[in-house]
């Protein structure tokens, strides 16, 4: 199962290898390869809680809608129903008002 992730730094979607490892180290579920290299160069560690949450969300997206979730949300009409409203007595405006 291939998981698609979104970089939290630049917002691009990326597809790491199935093994979640690159030739130079493990793949990050939070950062694309560019931002992962920048963070590694600056000595910034990947937050384990955020990485676990990103993995969980990617797995849920890959599995598709769950049993409890409907495949399509409740569909509403694109415009309101046409109704004819009766004119109110004295509802017309004159030139003086």
mmCIF file of C-alpha atoms in Angstrom:
data_model
loop_
_atom_site.group_PDB
_atom_site.id
_atom_site.type_symbol
_atom_site.label_atom_id
_atom_site.label_comp_id
_atom_site.label_asym_id
_atom_site.label_seq_id
_atom_site.Cartn_x
_atom_site.Cartn_y
_atom_site.Cartn_z
ATOM 1 C CA UNK A 1 0.000 0.000 0.000
ATOM 2 C CA UNK A 2 1.515 3.311 -1.106
ATOM 3 C CA UNK A 3 0.846 6.252 1.151
ATOM 4 C CA UNK A 4 0.673 9.830 -0.087
ATOM 5 C CA UNK A 5 1.833 12.521 2.308
ATOM 6 C CA UNK A 6 1.666 16.328 2.333
ATOM 7 C CA UNK A 7 4.700 18.345 3.403
ATOM 8 C CA UNK A 8 3.910 20.606 6.358
ATOM 9 C CA UNK A 9 6.542 23.133 5.236
ATOM 10 C CA UNK A 10 5.596 23.696 1.585
ATOM 11 C CA UNK A 11 2.264 21.878 1.159
ATOM 12 C CA UNK A 12 3.297 19.661 -1.753
ATOM 13 C CA UNK A 13 2.122 16.070 -1.929
ATOM 14 C CA UNK A 14 4.790 13.400 -2.191
ATOM 15 C CA UNK A 15 4.917 9.635 -2.563
ATOM 16 C CA UNK A 16 7.772 8.029 -0.596
ATOM 17 C CA UNK A 17 8.879 4.436 -1.251
ATOM 18 C CA UNK A 18 6.743 1.660 0.258
ATOM 19 C CA UNK A 19 9.550 0.776 2.659
ATOM 20 C CA UNK A 20 9.591 4.418 3.893
ATOM 21 C CA UNK A 21 13.377 4.504 3.476
ATOM 22 C CA UNK A 22 15.531 6.436 1.018
ATOM 23 C CA UNK A 23 19.153 5.648 0.190
ATOM 24 C CA UNK A 24 20.329 8.287 2.690
ATOM 25 C CA UNK A 25 17.899 7.462 5.529
ATOM 26 C CA UNK A 26 14.275 7.047 6.529
ATOM 27 C CA UNK A 27 11.464 8.907 4.781
ATOM 28 C CA UNK A 28 9.553 11.482 6.755
ATOM 29 C CA UNK A 29 5.754 11.521 6.916
ATOM 30 C CA UNK A 30 5.924 15.264 7.700
ATOM 31 C CA UNK A 31 8.442 16.730 5.259
ATOM 32 C CA UNK A 32 9.255 16.251 1.574
ATOM 33 C CA UNK A 33 12.850 15.290 0.750
ATOM 34 C CA UNK A 34 13.931 18.914 0.318
ATOM 35 C CA UNK A 35 12.593 20.101 3.661
ATOM 36 C CA UNK A 36 13.684 16.910 5.403
ATOM 37 C CA UNK A 37 17.267 17.588 4.274
ATOM 38 C CA UNK A 38 16.998 21.200 5.460
ATOM 39 C CA UNK A 39 15.668 20.099 8.862
ATOM 40 C CA UNK A 40 18.389 17.461 9.167
ATOM 41 C CA UNK A 41 21.029 20.075 8.282
ATOM 42 C CA UNK A 42 19.708 22.441 10.952
ATOM 43 C CA UNK A 43 19.510 19.653 13.543
ATOM 44 C CA UNK A 44 15.724 19.781 13.847
ATOM 45 C CA UNK A 45 14.255 16.458 14.942
ATOM 46 C CA UNK A 46 10.961 15.217 13.573
ATOM 47 C CA UNK A 47 8.231 15.403 16.257
ATOM 48 C CA UNK A 48 7.226 11.769 16.920
ATOM 49 C CA UNK A 49 3.604 12.616 17.767
ATOM 50 C CA UNK A 50 3.090 14.606 14.584
ATOM 51 C CA UNK A 51 4.773 11.889 12.512
ATOM 52 C CA UNK A 52 2.499 9.221 14.011
ATOM 53 C CA UNK A 53 -0.572 11.365 13.320
ATOM 54 C CA UNK A 54 0.530 11.941 9.702
ATOM 55 C CA UNK A 55 1.026 8.193 9.196
ATOM 56 C CA UNK A 56 -2.408 7.442 10.658
ATOM 57 C CA UNK A 57 -4.136 10.013 8.442
ATOM 58 C CA UNK A 58 -2.332 8.761 5.315
ATOM 59 C CA UNK A 59 -3.400 5.184 6.103
ATOM 60 C CA UNK A 60 -7.010 6.273 6.594
ATOM 61 C CA UNK A 61 -6.995 8.129 3.274
ATOM 62 C CA UNK A 62 -5.484 5.099 1.529
ATOM 63 C CA UNK A 63 -8.135 2.761 2.971
ATOM 64 C CA UNK A 64 -10.951 4.914 1.594
ATOM 65 C CA UNK A 65 -14.183 5.730 3.373
ATOM 66 C CA UNK A 66 -14.814 3.587 6.429
ATOM 67 C CA UNK A 67 -17.879 1.555 7.279
ATOM 68 C CA UNK A 68 -19.299 4.321 9.450
ATOM 69 C CA UNK A 69 -18.611 7.065 6.911
ATOM 70 C CA UNK A 70 -20.960 7.449 3.958
ATOM 71 C CA UNK A 71 -19.379 7.300 0.521
ATOM 72 C CA UNK A 72 -21.091 10.570 -0.397
ATOM 73 C CA UNK A 73 -22.099 13.252 2.052
ATOM 74 C CA UNK A 74 -25.696 14.412 2.252
ATOM 75 C CA UNK A 75 -26.396 16.108 -1.071
ATOM 76 C CA UNK A 76 -28.334 19.339 -0.910
ATOM 77 C CA UNK A 77 -30.086 20.951 -3.872
ATOM 78 C CA UNK A 78 -27.986 23.553 -5.632
ATOM 79 C CA UNK A 79 -30.735 26.169 -5.438
ATOM 80 C CA UNK A 80 -33.820 26.616 -3.303
ATOM 81 C CA UNK A 81 -37.179 25.308 -4.461
ATOM 82 C CA UNK A 82 -39.306 27.767 -6.384
ATOM 83 C CA UNK A 83 -42.220 29.049 -4.403
ATOM 84 C CA UNK A 84 -44.820 31.620 -5.275
ATOM 85 C CA UNK A 85 -45.341 34.077 -2.545
ATOM 86 C CA UNK A 86 -48.612 35.911 -2.255
ATOM 87 C CA UNK A 87 -48.183 39.680 -2.344
ATOM 88 C CA UNK A 88 -48.683 41.356 1.002
ATOM 89 C CA UNK A 89 -51.555 43.780 1.250
ATOM 90 C CA UNK A 90 -50.169 47.275 0.894
ATOM 91 C CA UNK A 91 -46.807 45.837 0.034
ATOM 92 C CA UNK A 92 -46.361 48.000 -3.025
ATOM 93 C CA UNK A 93 -44.291 51.100 -2.695
ATOM 94 C CA UNK A 94 -45.411 54.375 -4.102
ATOM 95 C CA UNK A 95 -43.237 57.073 -5.574
ATOM 96 C CA UNK A 96 -43.569 59.084 -2.377
ATOM 97 C CA UNK A 97 -42.291 56.452 0.031
#
